[in-house]
């Protein structure tokens, strides 16, 4: 939740809020002092050692200079030393990496399938795997993995290919809700982790397998819908990109249609070109009227300053000139070029020809690594291959290998140029966004670094060692637009967030409505019910477990079947009759439960399984009984009947019971998970200690409507005394807030300061699903404490919760409630 700024304030802002905003603008500044490096051109890597960099609360670089200037900045902006981070020995800061070419869906088979070249690889591995992404739940869990991996490897900006699917199907296990996502999911995931990114819905209407192809019109329409969707996310960081896969899989009509969209909406275009000799031959045959591969794109309006062209290995001199002329970007993907045996791009030649709009692409999974550290290394190796060839052939212009400094350029500023972002990111010029990595070579002290530092190592050596030997363990902090993303403790949190069904926005669909169009097939709600059954199965599985657990528990309780079996009786027949009756009753109950869910084969199977479970459980009780030859039948039967009937009544009560059982199970599981994680992180949670000290008597809140707040992921109510709020430090951020600790949330991870003000805050998770949905201000800083805040220290992220207004105003909430101080706990389920 690192982007939020501490205490939430009411929408009815006090008069002086503008002044406060300006105050916050300064007081939330971050200042870093230590070695700072950034590129200005391939041959110009500047190392400020030490340097000072100041970042304002909009995430923009306010100041950067060689030397230590922290005192001067503290004075100028009236700040305290808490705003300054002084880097330790063996730490340095560099710009975040820019991955100009990555196929998100291909991550699922990264590290496999390198036995063939490009065209066969596409047929054999890529298309089948990409086609599976019509399943939204698969898309969701896979995209989470690749995006988190990419960010963790230091990629603060990525240009992603998704698949051809605009929409997919997603059914929640506990209701008939459907979500329309698929490629959109990738945009959601990138936004949710805080990475900067371009997302492209892939276009393919030609030379593609039947199971993975679009009609031209659909492809264009879906692309427009996709663009609209990504734009509707209203994110400064996540943008759409047009993505014709490559010339062989696109008709001219599709390519020129996409070019029109690009012109109209001013969007980047990404595609592949001249990667593999067979591919180049194929393009020649497919487009005989054009003068080469680049001309195909140019002719169809796709080669211009907005183009992000991957590979470019076999561009002719003429084509390179054309690239320079139109200012097209080149994404160099050395790992993929080696792994798919495509060829070796001569970057030195490009530089010599004045082409510097060149960046790196991991090209997952043609490339097997999602890390641009690997990309840098492989680009150097590729350049050495070229160098050796030119040296051995005694060429006139021997190509010198790339240096590690040039590799850093490619991974940072070069990439930014390729994506036309050089005015925003790529280095640390004043006014640019602070997209940065704090590198720490000291992690070796914990035995986890692959780098050893020696006394002779100078700062240049440390940087070079990082390029050649570092990995994500050395990337200790990652910033995108000034905001720290993916803190190290989020690795453990990832575990809780991998509950796939709980992450989507959803909406109820009326019966028989048409849900999506795909290859001209209309899918209706009733057809989807078949898939719905699969989802419900999870629910029934839990239900079954709960029943059998209850029966087992029952049989172990004092005075229940087993303990009674020590009394004596011989009337086994009666026992059998009663047990049969009770079994039938239980079974009927199960039947009626199951029939709630429908009548098809799947359900009947479930029904059979459930019956078998109950059957086995009850006959186990009988076997125990018979074996132990109980003496007191009367008591046994009465007790047994009573207990089984009670059980049946309880199971019969209604579907609510089961839903509650599920929620409770979830709550308990999540509680213990969180407790476990917190124990392991040795967290000190101190939620209620400061409630008493905040100002909760501000009259202007009286006319605010009280609302209930629900978790967007699992829909449980997390507060019944919430309020819509704005964050004073950034009035663009809407949130919800409350003053009471709800019993449906739990603090997670360690306390932290987000750098925007000095409040100590701690994230909290919904106990229904484990997702982080807000943060608690454990210790407000002085300005926030003095501001009118209605005593609200629990801030809900409006992306993760929704509200339903109550018919009550804050003024009419019971005073005793409002004045409760310590241990404010709301039981809100
Ligand atoms: O490396 C590549 N990966 C791909 O998915 C692809 N599609 C066309 N050309 C391609 N090259």
CSV table of N, CA and C in Angstrom, one decimal, residues 536 539-540 543-544 547 585-598 603 607 610 614 647-662:
chain,number,residue,atom,x,y,z
A,536,UNK,N,-18.3,-24.6,-8.5
A,536,UNK,CA,-19.1,-25.0,-7.3
A,536,UNK,C,-18.5,-26.2,-6.6
A,539,UNK,N,-16.6,-25.6,-3.7
A,539,UNK,CA,-17.4,-25.3,-2.6
A,539,UNK,C,-17.9,-26.6,-1.9
A,540,UNK,N,-18.4,-27.5,-2.8
A,540,UNK,CA,-18.9,-28.7,-2.2
A,540,UNK,C,-17.9,-29.6,-1.6
A,543,UNK,N,-17.5,-28.3,1.7
A,543,UNK,CA,-18.7,-28.7,2.5
A,543,UNK,C,-18.6,-30.1,3.0
A,544,UNK,N,-18.2,-31.0,2.0
A,544,UNK,CA,-18.1,-32.4,2.4
A,544,UNK,C,-17.1,-32.6,3.5
A,547,UNK,N,-18.6,-31.5,6.8
A,547,UNK,CA,-19.6,-32.5,7.3
A,547,UNK,C,-18.8,-33.7,8.0
A,585,UNK,N,-31.2,-40.0,6.7
A,585,UNK,CA,-31.5,-38.7,6.9
A,585,UNK,C,-30.4,-37.7,6.5
A,586,UNK,N,-29.2,-38.1,7.0
A,586,UNK,CA,-28.0,-37.4,6.7
A,586,UNK,C,-27.9,-37.3,5.1
A,587,UNK,N,-28.1,-38.4,4.5
A,587,UNK,CA,-27.9,-38.5,3.1
A,587,UNK,C,-28.9,-37.6,2.4
A,588,UNK,N,-30.1,-37.6,2.9
A,588,UNK,CA,-31.1,-36.8,2.3
A,588,UNK,C,-30.7,-35.3,2.4
A,589,UNK,N,-30.2,-35.0,3.6
A,589,UNK,CA,-29.8,-33.6,3.8
A,589,UNK,C,-28.7,-33.2,2.7
A,590,UNK,N,-27.8,-34.2,2.6
A,590,UNK,CA,-26.8,-33.9,1.6
A,590,UNK,C,-27.4,-33.7,0.2
A,591,UNK,N,-28.3,-34.6,-0.1
A,591,UNK,CA,-29.0,-34.5,-1.4
A,591,UNK,C,-29.6,-33.1,-1.6
A,592,UNK,N,-30.3,-32.7,-0.6
A,592,UNK,CA,-31.0,-31.4,-0.8
A,592,UNK,C,-30.0,-30.3,-0.9
A,593,UNK,N,-28.9,-30.4,-0.2
A,593,UNK,CA,-27.8,-29.4,-0.4
A,593,UNK,C,-27.3,-29.4,-1.8
A,594,UNK,N,-27.1,-30.6,-2.3
A,594,UNK,CA,-26.5,-30.7,-3.6
A,594,UNK,C,-27.5,-30.3,-4.7
A,595,UNK,N,-28.8,-30.6,-4.4
A,595,UNK,CA,-29.7,-30.2,-5.5
A,595,UNK,C,-29.8,-28.7,-5.6
A,596,UNK,N,-29.4,-28.0,-4.6
A,596,UNK,CA,-29.4,-26.5,-4.7
A,596,UNK,C,-28.5,-26.1,-5.9
A,597,UNK,N,-27.6,-26.9,-6.2
A,597,UNK,CA,-26.6,-26.5,-7.2
A,597,UNK,C,-26.9,-27.0,-8.6
A,598,UNK,N,-27.9,-27.8,-8.8
A,598,UNK,CA,-28.3,-28.2,-10.1
A,598,UNK,C,-28.4,-29.7,-10.3
A,603,UNK,N,-22.7,-32.8,-10.8
A,603,UNK,CA,-23.3,-32.7,-9.5
A,603,UNK,C,-23.6,-34.1,-9.0
A,607,UNK,N,-22.6,-35.8,-5.6
A,607,UNK,CA,-23.6,-36.3,-4.7
A,607,UNK,C,-23.2,-37.7,-4.2
A,610,UNK,N,-20.4,-37.6,-1.9
A,610,UNK,CA,-20.8,-37.1,-0.6
A,610,UNK,C,-21.4,-38.2,0.2
A,614,UNK,N,-20.4,-39.9,3.8
A,614,UNK,CA,-21.3,-40.0,5.0
A,614,UNK,C,-21.5,-41.5,5.4
A,647,UNK,N,-27.2,-32.5,14.2
A,647,UNK,CA,-26.3,-32.3,13.1
A,647,UNK,C,-27.1,-32.0,11.8
A,648,UNK,N,-28.1,-32.9,11.6
A,648,UNK,CA,-28.9,-32.7,10.4
A,648,UNK,C,-29.6,-31.3,10.4
A,649,UNK,N,-30.2,-31.0,11.6
A,649,UNK,CA,-30.8,-29.7,11.7
A,649,UNK,C,-29.9,-28.6,11.3
A,650,UNK,N,-28.7,-28.7,11.8
A,650,UNK,CA,-27.8,-27.6,11.6
A,650,UNK,C,-27.4,-27.6,10.1
A,651,UNK,N,-27.2,-28.7,9.5
A,651,UNK,CA,-26.9,-28.7,8.1
A,651,UNK,C,-28.0,-28.2,7.3
A,652,UNK,N,-29.2,-28.5,7.8
A,652,UNK,CA,-30.4,-28.1,7.0
A,652,UNK,C,-30.7,-26.7,7.0
A,653,UNK,N,-30.2,-26.0,8.0
A,653,UNK,CA,-30.7,-24.6,8.3
A,653,UNK,C,-30.8,-23.8,7.0
A,654,UNK,N,-29.7,-23.5,6.4
A,654,UNK,CA,-29.8,-22.8,5.0
A,654,UNK,C,-28.4,-22.6,4.5
A,655,UNK,N,-28.4,-22.1,3.3
A,655,UNK,CA,-27.1,-21.9,2.6
A,655,UNK,C,-26.2,-20.9,3.3
A,656,UNK,N,-26.8,-20.0,4.0
A,656,UNK,CA,-26.1,-19.1,4.8
A,656,UNK,C,-25.1,-19.8,5.7
A,657,UNK,N,-25.6,-20.9,6.3
A,657,UNK,CA,-24.7,-21.6,7.3
A,657,UNK,C,-23.5,-22.0,6.6
A,658,UNK,N,-23.6,-22.5,5.4
A,658,UNK,CA,-22.5,-23.0,4.8
A,658,UNK,C,-21.5,-21.9,4.4
A,659,UNK,N,-22.1,-20.9,3.8
A,659,UNK,CA,-21.3,-19.7,3.5
A,659,UNK,C,-20.5,-19.2,4.6
A,660,UNK,N,-21.2,-19.1,5.8
A,660,UNK,CA,-20.6,-18.7,7.0
A,660,UNK,C,-19.4,-19.6,7.4
A,661,UNK,N,-19.7,-20.9,7.2
A,661,UNK,CA,-18.7,-21.9,7.6
A,661,UNK,C,-17.4,-21.6,6.8
A,662,UNK,N,-17.7,-21.4,5.5
A,662,UNK,CA,-16.6,-21.2,4.6
A,662,UNK,C,-15.8,-19.9,4.9
